[in-house]
Amino acid sequence: MDSAEIHQIVILGSGNVATRLSIALQLAGLEIMQIFGRNVRDAKILAERLGVKHTDDLKAVIPSADLYLLCLSDDALTDVIGSFPFKNKLLVHTSGTISMDVFQNIQNNYGIFYPLQTLSKNKEIKFEGIPICIEANSKTNEAKLVRLAEKISNNIHLINSDQRKILHVAAVFASNFTNYFYSVSKEILESNQLSFDLLKPLIIETVEKALSQNPDETQTGPARRGDKKIISAHLEYLNSQSEFKEMYELISKHITHKYSKQ
Amino acid sequence: MDSAEIHQIVILGSGNVATRLSIALQLAGLEIMQIFGRNVRDAKILAERLGVKHTDDLKAVIPSADLYLLCLSDDALTDVIGSFPFKNKLLVHTSGTISMDVFQNIQNNYGIFYPLQTLSKNKEIKFEGIPICIEANSKTNEAKLVRLAEKISNNIHLINSDQRKILHVAAVFASNFTNYFYSVSKEILESNQLSFDLLKPLIIETVEKALSQNPDETQTGPARRGDKKIISAHLEYLNSQSEFKEMYELISKHITHKYSKQ
């Protein structure tokens, strides 16, 4: 067996990231040896889905894997790293926010394997184009993780812990906040007996334009044009939904400011 | 000639909406007779693209068309309607915000033909699935506009002026504000020598999920989970970009509030 290659993997976690990553890795020919999960029911469900063993006892984790992949919430992560029974195995987490320092003085071989994507247990996804951000404590471990990532994606990046945090902040704006605005628009429509479906072609076209061109240039709307009359009319309409009004006002202010400088 | 059918159209305007609508209508077999535009250079460019005549003189507008389609900015719209030389022709505007009342006591046949989409002069677009919102001063004119809309789209809605304004507010959240957040995330990344391309797979997946499921249910991220630790870390990171910090704080507050009620 090539010692520089990862073949056998134990997955620690049973949530969205654990599910999608373990399925993708298994499909790519890696051997998932075991699922560890503190919630034994969820661990069992994922293990059965993969046809492998599971445990909720950290001491019962199989010691012979090439990689221990921690797909845990940030809080659980620190606990599990602190109680992990082996010191020399390759231990890697998948979090966007936790610095690699979390392993320091506890483990000898460690790193990050962060897929920059929103993942759901029950929504299939192709990993091919998903950016996988790699960091490791040594060049040897980095090379191992890059080779592993290449088995599921063609979009691999060496990203350090500081850059990873910046990526995560940017992702909150580009994904979480935009998704929230879809739900705001849905609520505005439905509280007036209009269907959210009406906006779907607009939403798709907006994204296609922003990504194929440049969102700075594809910006449209009353704030972009500095159309104070329409902004006032919209704010007046939103009087009864003060949370939405507050956001409309702030974001219009910033868009107006940005484009008035040009 | 069937008097209830629109065959010949004069387009008033030469911007994004005028360009895309006139091209779509001509492709659908309608006759675009003339382009009127106060900016004669732009009117000429569009007229040449369509192979038709143009004018910048409202008095020179051809009097024999079945429809005069006003694709003008909200400010220009009121001026042109006030100076329009005919009283009995079918005069229709394409604005999301201007009420149908703008025609009252000035024209005898009027309505709205509002395509709910972001349109650009130089980006081709299929009208097929685009919602076209119709309103008219009589059942006869409404029927004419519906039949016209059916020639370019299969997504026609009778929407009154109040509903149209609501649609427009919702569209600002779902399109203009989300696009702005893409440019915010781009700026955050690029000011740290990271490429916006890294976020593209995430952006696409977020939209696909929100539209195929329901944005209320596909919401993820630190605010959705009520993860105060990560929110604080992100806010601290954004200290040097106070505009972004202000938005991050407000929107996280609203998302946290929304999901803490559940």
Coordinates of C-alpha atoms in Angstrom, one line a residue, chain A residues 45-223:
Chain A
I45 CA -28.9 6.0 9.6
L46 CA -25.8 7.2 7.7
A47 CA -23.9 4.0 8.3
E48 CA -26.7 1.9 6.9
R49 CA -26.9 4.2 3.9
L50 CA -23.3 3.5 3.3
G51 CA -23.4 -0.2 4.3
V52 CA -20.7 0.3 7.0
K53 CA -20.3 0.1 10.8
H54 CA -21.1 2.8 13.3
T55 CA -20.4 3.7 16.9
D56 CA -21.2 6.5 19.4
D57 CA -18.1 5.6 21.5
L58 CA -15.0 7.6 20.6
K59 CA -12.9 4.8 22.3
A60 CA -14.4 2.3 19.8
V61 CA -13.2 4.2 16.8
I62 CA -11.2 1.9 14.4
P63 CA -7.5 2.7 14.9
S64 CA -6.3 1.6 11.4
A65 CA -7.8 4.3 9.1
D66 CA -5.6 6.5 6.9
L67 CA -7.8 9.5 7.7
Y68 CA -10.2 10.6 10.4
L69 CA -12.6 13.2 8.8
L70 CA -14.3 15.4 11.4
C71 CA -17.6 16.6 10.0
L72 CA -18.9 18.2 13.2
S73 CA -20.4 21.4 14.3
D74 CA -17.9 23.9 15.6
D75 CA -18.8 23.3 19.2
A76 CA -18.7 19.5 19.0
L77 CA -15.4 19.7 17.1
T78 CA -13.3 21.0 20.0
D79 CA -14.7 18.4 22.3
V80 CA -14.1 15.5 20.0
I81 CA -10.5 16.7 19.1
G82 CA -9.8 16.9 22.9
S83 CA -11.0 13.4 23.5
F84 CA -9.7 11.7 20.4
P85 CA -7.8 8.5 21.4
F86 CA -4.9 8.6 18.9
K87 CA -2.1 11.2 18.5
N88 CA -0.3 10.2 15.3
K89 CA -3.2 9.5 12.9
L90 CA -4.2 12.1 10.3
L91 CA -7.1 14.1 11.7
V92 CA -8.8 16.6 9.6
H93 CA -11.8 18.9 10.0
T94 CA -14.3 20.4 7.5
S95 CA -15.2 23.7 9.2
G96 CA -15.2 27.1 7.5
T97 CA -14.4 29.0 10.6
I98 CA -12.3 26.9 13.0
S99 CA -8.6 27.7 12.6
M100 CA -6.1 24.9 12.2
D101 CA -4.6 25.9 15.6
V102 CA -7.3 23.8 17.2
F103 CA -5.2 20.7 16.6
Q104 CA -1.9 22.2 17.8
N105 CA -0.1 20.5 20.8
I106 CA -2.9 17.8 20.7
Q107 CA -2.2 16.0 17.4
N108 CA 0.8 15.4 15.2
N109 CA -0.8 15.1 11.8
Y110 CA -3.7 17.4 11.0
G111 CA -5.3 19.6 8.4
I112 CA -8.5 21.0 6.9
F113 CA -10.7 19.7 4.1
Y114 CA -13.3 22.4 3.6
P115 CA -15.9 22.0 0.8
L116 CA -17.2 25.5 0.1
Q117 CA -20.8 24.5 -0.6
T118 CA -24.2 24.3 1.1
L119 CA -24.9 20.6 1.7
S120 CA -28.1 18.8 2.7
K121 CA -28.5 15.2 3.9
N122 CA -31.3 14.6 1.4
K123 CA -30.3 16.6 -1.6
E124 CA -27.9 14.9 -4.0
I125 CA -25.0 17.0 -5.3
K126 CA -22.1 16.7 -7.7
F127 CA -18.8 17.5 -6.0
E128 CA -17.0 17.9 -9.3
G129 CA -16.9 21.7 -9.4
I130 CA -17.1 22.4 -5.7
P131 CA -14.1 24.3 -4.4
I132 CA -12.3 22.2 -1.8
C133 CA -10.1 24.2 0.5
I134 CA -7.1 22.3 1.8
E135 CA -4.7 23.2 4.6
A136 CA -2.3 20.9 6.5
N137 CA 0.5 20.9 9.2
S138 CA 3.1 19.5 6.7
K139 CA 3.7 19.2 3.0
T140 CA 3.2 15.5 3.2
N141 CA -0.2 15.8 4.8
E142 CA -1.1 18.6 2.4
A143 CA -0.2 16.4 -0.6
K144 CA -2.3 13.5 0.8
L145 CA -5.3 15.7 1.2
V146 CA -4.9 17.3 -2.2
R147 CA -4.8 13.8 -3.8
L148 CA -7.9 12.8 -1.9
A149 CA -9.8 16.0 -2.9
E150 CA -8.8 15.4 -6.6
K151 CA -10.8 12.2 -6.5
I152 CA -14.1 14.0 -6.0
S153 CA -13.4 17.6 -7.4
N154 CA -11.4 19.4 -10.0
N155 CA -11.5 22.7 -8.1
I156 CA -8.9 22.4 -5.3
H157 CA -7.3 25.3 -3.5
L158 CA -4.7 25.7 -0.8
I159 CA -6.3 28.1 1.6
N160 CA -4.9 29.1 5.0
S161 CA -7.0 29.5 8.1
D162 CA -7.3 33.4 7.8
Q163 CA -8.4 33.1 4.1
R164 CA -10.9 30.4 5.0
K165 CA -12.5 32.8 7.5
I166 CA -12.8 35.5 4.9
L167 CA -14.3 33.0 2.5
H168 CA -16.9 32.2 5.1
V169 CA -17.9 35.8 5.7
A170 CA -18.2 36.4 2.0
A171 CA -20.2 33.2 1.7
V172 CA -22.7 34.4 4.3
F173 CA -23.4 37.5 2.1
A174 CA -23.6 35.5 -1.1
S175 CA -25.6 32.6 0.1
N176 CA -27.3 33.0 3.6
F177 CA -28.3 36.6 3.2
T178 CA -29.4 36.3 -0.5
N179 CA -31.5 33.3 0.5
Y180 CA -33.1 35.3 3.3
F181 CA -34.0 38.0 0.8
Y182 CA -35.8 35.4 -1.3
S183 CA -37.9 34.5 1.8
V184 CA -38.5 38.2 2.4
S185 CA -39.8 38.7 -1.2
K186 CA -41.9 35.5 -0.8
E187 CA -43.5 36.9 2.4
I188 CA -44.2 40.3 0.7
L189 CA -45.9 38.6 -2.2
E190 CA -47.8 36.0 -0.2
S191 CA -49.1 38.5 2.3
N192 CA -50.7 40.1 -0.8
Q193 CA -52.0 36.9 -2.4
L194 CA -49.3 36.9 -5.0
S195 CA -47.2 33.8 -5.8
F196 CA -43.5 33.6 -5.3
D197 CA -43.4 31.8 -8.6
L198 CA -43.8 35.2 -10.3
L199 CA -40.3 36.1 -9.3
K200 CA -38.5 32.9 -10.2
P201 CA -37.5 33.8 -13.8
L202 CA -36.2 37.2 -12.5
I203 CA -34.1 35.5 -9.8
I204 CA -32.6 33.0 -12.2
E205 CA -31.7 35.7 -14.7
T206 CA -30.2 38.0 -12.0
V207 CA -27.8 35.2 -10.9
E208 CA -26.9 34.1 -14.4
K209 CA -26.0 37.7 -15.3
A210 CA -24.1 38.4 -12.1
L211 CA -22.0 35.3 -12.6
S212 CA -21.4 35.5 -16.3
Q213 CA -20.6 39.2 -16.2
N214 CA -19.8 41.0 -13.0
P215 CA -22.3 41.9 -10.2
D216 CA -20.9 45.4 -10.0
E217 CA -21.9 46.0 -13.6
T218 CA -25.2 44.1 -13.6
Q219 CA -26.6 46.0 -10.7
T220 CA -30.0 47.5 -11.6
G221 CA -33.0 48.9 -9.6
P222 CA -34.1 52.2 -8.1
A223 CA -31.1 52.6 -5.8

